[in-house]
Amino acid sequence: MKAIPKAALSGSLKDYRASKNSGLMSRTDSFFSWQDLRRQHGLWPYARSTSSAPRPRSEIRSDVGEDSFGVNFASQDYLSLASHPRIKAAAMAAIDKYGVHSAGSAALLGNTAYSLQLSETFSEFLGGREVVLYPTGWAAGYGAIQGFVRSDDHVVMDLLAHSCLQAGAAAATQKVHYFRHLDTEAVARRLANIRAADTKNNILVVTESLFSMHSDTPDLRALRSVCDAHGASLLVDCAHDFGCMGEDGLGHIGQQGMLDEIDIIIGSFSKTFASNGGFVAVKTRAAAEYLRYYSAPHTFSNALSPAQAATVLEALSIIRADEGKELRHRLRDNVNHLRESMARTGREVLGEPSPIVPVRVGGEALGRLASKYLSIFGGIANLVEFPAVPLGQSRFRFQVMAGHSAEDVDTMVAAFNRAMDSASAELAEIGE
């Protein structure tokens, strides 16, 4: 076995973001050398591709062309709708009628009958809110903040908020304030300090209903109370739980009884709704129309394709029906089985039950070696390391599907434990 250099087991993406005293393009060289060193030793687990639909068991290919097959807990298809016969039929019918391209911005001539119907149906699902569609979930998160917030306004944001939310805030104002993850008291202190100095300008508090690296959720009612006390608005990103959690499919927002209490709800179609795209839901027609023309990703991007809009529309129909409820129950059972099985074998499972099951590994070197062995032992899951999570807190993010069987879960747990044992042994030999 070829010896693994320590440089392949250390360092992070953050180290190479901006090399000092280098040209605009030449600064990429040091990153590529580090990345390729990891790649040569089987320690670069990213940019993999599937050779089939994202099913519970899939064939994948690494970015150096190596094929493997295993039980798949790396795809974001929480209700297993990506290959549903009705979904595929809806997409093909849309292509047959409209072709494959929206061919325009939604602000101009990019909408189709499918996207208009999707907005109406989503509005019904959300209790009558006005819905604005976006080409990606990232665009929806970015566009909601960039569209509403102006340079004199303040954004108060959870430290672990998604990059689209952080980027939208940075584009809108320099007055961005972060608070400790899920700490409502810290939000109250931030808002009080802002209001002590600025009683005039607007404040937007930003959080998520389910944080994907930790599988945890805020107390939305407590946040609402704090916002009301200081004249702030509340934005909640429900990308990972909307459609796939709760008896009605409304995720933590529904479970906490907060659908009518949140000013701006944003979400993604890429986790549960078998497509790309996203949405922003607001309370008034005026707010929706304002967003359509002041939110850059909506105005200056092509609208959802006909096939995408038709796919999400059909997925929503399934989600709202008895079949959707049954799929959510199956997903919940699989999540609980995976969490309990991992815990029984001594693994540290983070957060609370959701389609995302984070299992802590610890050091980056151990995580990289474990990822290499997991693929060898027939498991497919995503390694998350610094800076996406704190230094020394690398983890695997297992993404569960309704279509997984109990046998799939047991296979993954066994493969993961073998991978961790093998990685620990190799790391001991290396002397890390």
PDB file of C-alpha atoms in Angstrom, residues 202-418:
ATOM      1  CA  ASN A 202     -35.502  47.678   9.329  1.00  0.00           C
ATOM      2  CA  ILE A 203     -34.178  44.451  10.827  1.00  0.00           C
ATOM      3  CA  LEU A 204     -34.509  40.993   9.280  1.00  0.00           C
ATOM      4  CA  VAL A 205     -33.818  37.947  11.481  1.00  0.00           C
ATOM      5  CA  VAL A 206     -32.731  34.919   9.435  1.00  0.00           C
ATOM      6  CA  THR A 207     -32.749  31.255  10.431  1.00  0.00           C
ATOM      7  CA  GLU A 208     -33.522  27.792   9.077  1.00  0.00           C
ATOM      8  CA  SER A 209     -36.220  25.350  10.109  1.00  0.00           C
ATOM      9  CA  LEU A 210     -33.749  22.450   9.873  1.00  0.00           C
ATOM     10  CA  PHE A 211     -29.976  22.947   9.803  1.00  0.00           C
ATOM     11  CA  SER A 212     -28.487  20.382   7.485  1.00  0.00           C
ATOM     12  CA  MET A 213     -25.085  19.905   9.133  1.00  0.00           C
ATOM     13  CA  HIS A 214     -26.500  19.448  12.635  1.00  0.00           C
ATOM     14  CA  SER A 215     -30.086  18.230  12.121  1.00  0.00           C
ATOM     15  CA  ASP A 216     -31.458  20.671  14.665  1.00  0.00           C
ATOM     16  CA  THR A 217     -34.193  23.299  14.644  1.00  0.00           C
ATOM     17  CA  PRO A 218     -34.842  26.646  16.342  1.00  0.00           C
ATOM     18  CA  ASP A 219     -37.752  27.572  18.600  1.00  0.00           C
ATOM     19  CA  LEU A 220     -39.614  29.573  15.979  1.00  0.00           C
ATOM     20  CA  ARG A 221     -42.280  30.897  18.354  1.00  0.00           C
ATOM     21  CA  ALA A 222     -39.618  32.268  20.694  1.00  0.00           C
ATOM     22  CA  LEU A 223     -37.889  33.928  17.740  1.00  0.00           C
ATOM     23  CA  ARG A 224     -41.196  35.442  16.648  1.00  0.00           C
ATOM     24  CA  SER A 225     -41.713  36.933  20.100  1.00  0.00           C
ATOM     25  CA  VAL A 226     -38.223  38.436  20.134  1.00  0.00           C
ATOM     26  CA  CYS A 227     -38.752  39.898  16.653  1.00  0.00           C
ATOM     27  CA  ASP A 228     -42.079  41.438  17.689  1.00  0.00           C
ATOM     28  CA  ALA A 229     -40.500  42.995  20.759  1.00  0.00           C
ATOM     29  CA  HIS A 230     -37.962  44.852  18.620  1.00  0.00           C
ATOM     30  CA  GLY A 231     -39.855  45.532  15.404  1.00  0.00           C
ATOM     31  CA  ALA A 232     -38.004  42.938  13.321  1.00  0.00           C
ATOM     32  CA  SER A 233     -39.169  40.667  10.498  1.00  0.00           C
ATOM     33  CA  LEU A 234     -38.499  36.920  10.430  1.00  0.00           C
ATOM     34  CA  LEU A 235     -37.228  34.813   7.510  1.00  0.00           C
ATOM     35  CA  VAL A 236     -37.106  31.002   7.735  1.00  0.00           C
ATOM     36  CA  ASP A 237     -35.426  28.702   5.209  1.00  0.00           C
ATOM     37  CA  CYS A 238     -37.220  25.333   5.151  1.00  0.00           C
ATOM     38  CA  ALA A 239     -35.187  23.638   2.408  1.00  0.00           C
ATOM     39  CA  HIS A 240     -34.560  20.325   4.176  1.00  0.00           C
ATOM     40  CA  ASP A 241     -37.805  19.517   6.027  1.00  0.00           C
ATOM     41  CA  PHE A 242     -40.535  21.025   3.861  1.00  0.00           C
ATOM     42  CA  GLY A 243     -42.625  18.335   2.196  1.00  0.00           C
ATOM     43  CA  CYS A 244     -40.910  15.412   3.910  1.00  0.00           C
ATOM     44  CA  MET A 245     -41.610  15.983   7.615  1.00  0.00           C
ATOM     45  CA  GLY A 246     -44.806  16.373   9.629  1.00  0.00           C
ATOM     46  CA  GLU A 247     -48.194  14.766   9.126  1.00  0.00           C
ATOM     47  CA  ASP A 248     -49.171  17.473   6.644  1.00  0.00           C
ATOM     48  CA  GLY A 249     -45.734  17.827   5.030  1.00  0.00           C
ATOM     49  CA  LEU A 250     -45.189  21.374   6.324  1.00  0.00           C
ATOM     50  CA  GLY A 251     -42.050  20.439   8.244  1.00  0.00           C
ATOM     51  CA  HIS A 252     -41.044  22.142  11.463  1.00  0.00           C
ATOM     52  CA  ILE A 253     -42.956  25.290  10.519  1.00  0.00           C
ATOM     53  CA  GLY A 254     -46.151  23.230  10.535  1.00  0.00           C
ATOM     54  CA  GLN A 255     -45.182  21.150  13.553  1.00  0.00           C
ATOM     55  CA  GLN A 256     -44.542  24.302  15.580  1.00  0.00           C
ATOM     56  CA  GLY A 257     -47.784  25.918  14.376  1.00  0.00           C
ATOM     57  CA  MET A 258     -45.928  28.840  12.818  1.00  0.00           C
ATOM     58  CA  LEU A 259     -47.143  28.914   9.215  1.00  0.00           C
ATOM     59  CA  ASP A 260     -49.043  32.182   9.715  1.00  0.00           C
ATOM     60  CA  GLU A 261     -46.405  33.779  11.938  1.00  0.00           C
ATOM     61  CA  ILE A 262     -43.365  33.957   9.646  1.00  0.00           C
ATOM     62  CA  ASP A 263     -42.900  36.942   7.355  1.00  0.00           C
ATOM     63  CA  ILE A 264     -40.800  35.261   4.658  1.00  0.00           C
ATOM     64  CA  ILE A 265     -40.633  31.514   4.008  1.00  0.00           C
ATOM     65  CA  ILE A 266     -38.117  30.209   1.505  1.00  0.00           C
ATOM     66  CA  GLY A 267     -37.518  26.678   0.313  1.00  0.00           C
ATOM     67  CA  SER A 268     -35.968  24.402  -2.260  1.00  0.00           C
ATOM     68  CA  PHE A 269     -37.459  21.806  -4.601  1.00  0.00           C
ATOM     69  CA  SER A 270     -34.216  19.830  -4.773  1.00  0.00           C
ATOM     70  CA  LYS A 271     -34.578  17.772  -1.579  1.00  0.00           C
ATOM     71  CA  THR A 272     -38.131  16.427  -1.623  1.00  0.00           C
ATOM     72  CA  PHE A 273     -39.820  17.624  -4.822  1.00  0.00           C
ATOM     73  CA  ALA A 274     -37.708  15.699  -7.367  1.00  0.00           C
ATOM     74  CA  SER A 275     -36.467  18.757  -9.222  1.00  0.00           C
ATOM     75  CA  ASN A 276     -34.323  21.860  -9.085  1.00  0.00           C
ATOM     76  CA  GLY A 277     -35.826  25.204  -8.180  1.00  0.00           C
ATOM     77  CA  GLY A 278     -36.995  27.120  -5.157  1.00  0.00           C
ATOM     78  CA  PHE A 279     -39.637  29.491  -3.846  1.00  0.00           C
ATOM     79  CA  VAL A 280     -40.202  32.494  -1.634  1.00  0.00           C
ATOM     80  CA  ALA A 281     -43.586  32.751   0.107  1.00  0.00           C
ATOM     81  CA  VAL A 282     -44.805  36.052   1.548  1.00  0.00           C
ATOM     82  CA  LYS A 283     -48.094  37.290   2.982  1.00  0.00           C
ATOM     83  CA  THR A 284     -49.199  39.930   0.477  1.00  0.00           C
ATOM     84  CA  ARG A 285     -49.475  40.407  -3.263  1.00  0.00           C
ATOM     85  CA  ALA A 286     -47.568  43.678  -2.889  1.00  0.00           C
ATOM     86  CA  ALA A 287     -44.572  41.910  -1.322  1.00  0.00           C
ATOM     87  CA  ALA A 288     -44.588  39.233  -4.036  1.00  0.00           C
ATOM     88  CA  GLU A 289     -44.752  41.760  -6.870  1.00  0.00           C
ATOM     89  CA  TYR A 290     -41.971  43.822  -5.306  1.00  0.00           C
ATOM     90  CA  LEU A 291     -39.775  40.716  -5.084  1.00  0.00           C
ATOM     91  CA  ARG A 292     -40.421  39.795  -8.710  1.00  0.00           C
ATOM     92  CA  TYR A 293     -38.850  43.029  -9.907  1.00  0.00           C
ATOM     93  CA  TYR A 294     -36.265  43.845  -7.237  1.00  0.00           C
ATOM     94  CA  SER A 295     -34.834  40.355  -6.637  1.00  0.00           C
ATOM     95  CA  ALA A 296     -32.030  39.885  -9.145  1.00  0.00           C
ATOM     96  CA  PRO A 297     -32.057  36.040  -9.384  1.00  0.00           C
ATOM     97  CA  HIS A 298     -35.755  36.150 -10.284  1.00  0.00           C
ATOM     98  CA  THR A 299     -35.593  39.021 -12.770  1.00  0.00           C
ATOM     99  CA  PHE A 300     -32.299  38.131 -14.439  1.00  0.00           C
ATOM    100  CA  SER A 301     -32.466  34.314 -14.548  1.00  0.00           C
ATOM    101  CA  ASN A 302     -34.495  32.105 -16.812  1.00  0.00           C
ATOM    102  CA  ALA A 303     -37.630  30.748 -15.202  1.00  0.00           C
ATOM    103  CA  LEU A 304     -38.094  27.112 -14.215  1.00  0.00           C
ATOM    104  CA  SER A 305     -38.192  24.876 -17.272  1.00  0.00           C
ATOM    105  CA  PRO A 306     -41.571  23.352 -18.163  1.00  0.00           C
ATOM    106  CA  ALA A 307     -40.349  19.920 -17.081  1.00  0.00           C
ATOM    107  CA  GLN A 308     -39.123  21.244 -13.730  1.00  0.00           C
ATOM    108  CA  ALA A 309     -42.383  23.036 -12.973  1.00  0.00           C
ATOM    109  CA  ALA A 310     -44.466  20.014 -14.026  1.00  0.00           C
ATOM    110  CA  THR A 311     -42.293  17.714 -11.898  1.00  0.00           C
ATOM    111  CA  VAL A 312     -42.670  19.832  -8.768  1.00  0.00           C
ATOM    112  CA  LEU A 313     -46.409  20.170  -9.373  1.00  0.00           C
ATOM    113  CA  GLU A 314     -46.816  16.395  -9.577  1.00  0.00           C
ATOM    114  CA  ALA A 315     -44.565  15.869  -6.557  1.00  0.00           C
ATOM    115  CA  LEU A 316     -46.686  18.294  -4.563  1.00  0.00           C
ATOM    116  CA  SER A 317     -49.800  16.357  -5.549  1.00  0.00           C
ATOM    117  CA  ILE A 318     -48.241  13.166  -4.173  1.00  0.00           C
ATOM    118  CA  ILE A 319     -46.966  14.897  -1.025  1.00  0.00           C
ATOM    119  CA  ARG A 320     -50.437  16.237  -0.188  1.00  0.00           C
ATOM    120  CA  ALA A 321     -52.159  12.879  -0.753  1.00  0.00           C
ATOM    121  CA  ASP A 322     -52.281   9.724   1.379  1.00  0.00           C
ATOM    122  CA  GLU A 323     -49.298   8.391  -0.553  1.00  0.00           C
ATOM    123  CA  GLY A 324     -47.221  11.332   0.636  1.00  0.00           C
ATOM    124  CA  LYS A 325     -48.195  10.692   4.234  1.00  0.00           C
ATOM    125  CA  GLU A 326     -47.225   7.030   3.854  1.00  0.00           C
ATOM    126  CA  LEU A 327     -43.863   8.013   2.345  1.00  0.00           C
ATOM    127  CA  ARG A 328     -43.193  10.395   5.232  1.00  0.00           C
ATOM    128  CA  HIS A 329     -43.959   7.606   7.702  1.00  0.00           C
ATOM    129  CA  ARG A 330     -41.576   5.256   5.900  1.00  0.00           C
ATOM    130  CA  LEU A 331     -38.904   7.954   5.865  1.00  0.00           C
ATOM    131  CA  ARG A 332     -39.397   8.575   9.595  1.00  0.00           C
ATOM    132  CA  ASP A 333     -39.070   4.856  10.345  1.00  0.00           C
ATOM    133  CA  ASN A 334     -35.856   4.629   8.313  1.00  0.00           C
ATOM    134  CA  VAL A 335     -34.427   7.689  10.052  1.00  0.00           C
ATOM    135  CA  ASN A 336     -35.159   6.268  13.498  1.00  0.00           C
ATOM    136  CA  HIS A 337     -33.716   2.879  12.540  1.00  0.00           C
ATOM    137  CA  LEU A 338     -30.482   4.441  11.273  1.00  0.00           C
ATOM    138  CA  ARG A 339     -30.075   6.725  14.286  1.00  0.00           C
ATOM    139  CA  GLU A 340     -30.771   3.931  16.786  1.00  0.00           C
ATOM    140  CA  SER A 341     -28.495   1.447  14.991  1.00  0.00           C
ATOM    141  CA  MET A 342     -25.613   3.926  14.827  1.00  0.00           C
ATOM    142  CA  ALA A 343     -26.029   4.795  18.504  1.00  0.00           C
ATOM    143  CA  ARG A 344     -26.108   1.116  19.523  1.00  0.00           C
ATOM    144  CA  THR A 345     -22.724   0.608  17.896  1.00  0.00           C
ATOM    145  CA  GLY A 346     -21.247   3.495  19.867  1.00  0.00           C
ATOM    146  CA  ARG A 347     -21.373   6.186  17.215  1.00  0.00           C
ATOM    147  CA  GLU A 348     -22.228   9.778  18.138  1.00  0.00           C
ATOM    148  CA  VAL A 349     -25.385  10.768  16.279  1.00  0.00           C
ATOM    149  CA  LEU A 350     -26.068  14.503  16.225  1.00  0.00           C
ATOM    150  CA  GLY A 351     -29.271  16.504  16.331  1.00  0.00           C
ATOM    151  CA  GLU A 352     -32.812  15.212  16.249  1.00  0.00           C
ATOM    152  CA  PRO A 353     -34.620  12.841  13.848  1.00  0.00           C
ATOM    153  CA  SER A 354     -34.784  14.176  10.296  1.00  0.00           C
ATOM    154  CA  PRO A 355     -33.846  12.943   6.792  1.00  0.00           C
ATOM    155  CA  ILE A 356     -30.307  14.090   7.637  1.00  0.00           C
ATOM    156  CA  VAL A 357     -28.453  11.883  10.111  1.00  0.00           C
ATOM    157  CA  PRO A 358     -25.081  13.454  11.000  1.00  0.00           C
ATOM    158  CA  VAL A 359     -22.614  11.092  12.668  1.00  0.00           C
ATOM    159  CA  ARG A 360     -19.565  12.701  14.230  1.00  0.00           C
ATOM    160  CA  VAL A 361     -16.104  11.416  13.276  1.00  0.00           C
ATOM    161  CA  GLY A 362     -13.775  14.058  14.724  1.00  0.00           C
ATOM    162  CA  GLY A 363     -10.430  14.813  13.117  1.00  0.00           C
ATOM    163  CA  GLU A 364     -10.200  15.509   9.402  1.00  0.00           C
ATOM    164  CA  ALA A 365      -7.578  12.819   8.808  1.00  0.00           C
ATOM    165  CA  LEU A 366      -9.798  10.114  10.313  1.00  0.00           C
ATOM    166  CA  GLY A 367     -12.767  11.327   8.270  1.00  0.00           C
ATOM    167  CA  ARG A 368     -10.841  11.227   4.996  1.00  0.00           C
ATOM    168  CA  LEU A 369      -9.588   7.717   5.613  1.00  0.00           C
ATOM    169  CA  ALA A 370     -13.025   6.538   6.719  1.00  0.00           C
ATOM    170  CA  SER A 371     -14.561   7.957   3.532  1.00  0.00           C
ATOM    171  CA  LYS A 372     -12.060   6.008   1.431  1.00  0.00           C
ATOM    172  CA  TYR A 373     -12.844   2.756   3.223  1.00  0.00           C
ATOM    173  CA  LEU A 374     -16.603   3.329   3.229  1.00  0.00           C
ATOM    174  CA  SER A 375     -16.621   3.250  -0.555  1.00  0.00           C
ATOM    175  CA  ILE A 376     -14.526   0.070  -0.539  1.00  0.00           C
ATOM    176  CA  PHE A 377     -16.985  -1.606   1.846  1.00  0.00           C
ATOM    177  CA  GLY A 378     -20.054  -0.731  -0.233  1.00  0.00           C
ATOM    178  CA  GLY A 379     -21.336   2.419   1.477  1.00  0.00           C
ATOM    179  CA  ILE A 380     -22.048   5.777  -0.168  1.00  0.00           C
ATOM    180  CA  ALA A 381     -22.316   8.827   2.106  1.00  0.00           C
ATOM    181  CA  ASN A 382     -20.997  12.369   2.163  1.00  0.00           C
ATOM    182  CA  LEU A 383     -18.064  13.432   4.309  1.00  0.00           C
ATOM    183  CA  VAL A 384     -18.358  16.975   5.683  1.00  0.00           C
ATOM    184  CA  GLU A 385     -15.225  18.652   6.984  1.00  0.00           C
ATOM    185  CA  PHE A 386     -13.876  22.085   7.921  1.00  0.00           C
ATOM    186  CA  PRO A 387     -14.779  24.800   7.014  1.00  0.00           C
ATOM    187  CA  ALA A 388     -18.337  23.512   6.424  1.00  0.00           C
ATOM    188  CA  VAL A 389     -18.245  22.354  10.065  1.00  0.00           C
ATOM    189  CA  PRO A 390     -15.902  23.438  12.892  1.00  0.00           C
ATOM    190  CA  LEU A 391     -12.287  22.289  12.816  1.00  0.00           C
ATOM    191  CA  GLY A 392     -11.895  18.825  14.325  1.00  0.00           C
ATOM    192  CA  GLN A 393     -15.604  18.041  14.036  1.00  0.00           C
ATOM    193  CA  SER A 394     -15.781  16.271  10.687  1.00  0.00           C
ATOM    194  CA  ARG A 395     -18.812  14.072  10.212  1.00  0.00           C
ATOM    195  CA  PHE A 396     -20.681  11.944   7.746  1.00  0.00           C
ATOM    196  CA  ARG A 397     -24.043  13.292   6.667  1.00  0.00           C
ATOM    197  CA  PHE A 398     -26.264  10.309   5.933  1.00  0.00           C
ATOM    198  CA  GLN A 399     -29.252  11.349   3.817  1.00  0.00           C
ATOM    199  CA  VAL A 400     -32.156   8.966   4.251  1.00  0.00           C
ATOM    200  CA  MET A 401     -34.819   8.100   1.683  1.00  0.00           C
ATOM    201  CA  ALA A 402     -38.310   6.694   2.060  1.00  0.00           C
ATOM    202  CA  GLY A 403     -37.253   4.003  -0.408  1.00  0.00           C
ATOM    203  CA  HIS A 404     -34.529   2.613   1.828  1.00  0.00           C
ATOM    204  CA  SER A 405     -35.219  -0.764   3.404  1.00  0.00           C
ATOM    205  CA  ALA A 406     -34.260  -1.926   6.871  1.00  0.00           C
ATOM    206  CA  GLU A 407     -31.636  -4.093   5.153  1.00  0.00           C
ATOM    207  CA  ASP A 408     -30.191  -0.993   3.443  1.00  0.00           C
ATOM    208  CA  VAL A 409     -29.840   0.696   6.819  1.00  0.00           C
ATOM    209  CA  ASP A 410     -28.193  -2.359   8.394  1.00  0.00           C
ATOM    210  CA  THR A 411     -25.805  -2.643   5.445  1.00  0.00           C
ATOM    211  CA  MET A 412     -24.764   0.994   5.809  1.00  0.00           C
ATOM    212  CA  VAL A 413     -24.213   0.724   9.563  1.00  0.00           C
ATOM    213  CA  ALA A 414     -22.034  -2.359   9.115  1.00  0.00           C
ATOM    214  CA  ALA A 415     -20.048  -0.741   6.287  1.00  0.00           C
ATOM    215  CA  PHE A 416     -19.547   2.445   8.285  1.00  0.00           C
ATOM    216  CA  ASN A 417     -18.276   0.616  11.347  1.00  0.00           C
ATOM    217  CA  ARG A 418     -15.834  -1.406   9.220  1.00  0.00           C
TER     218      ARG A 418
END
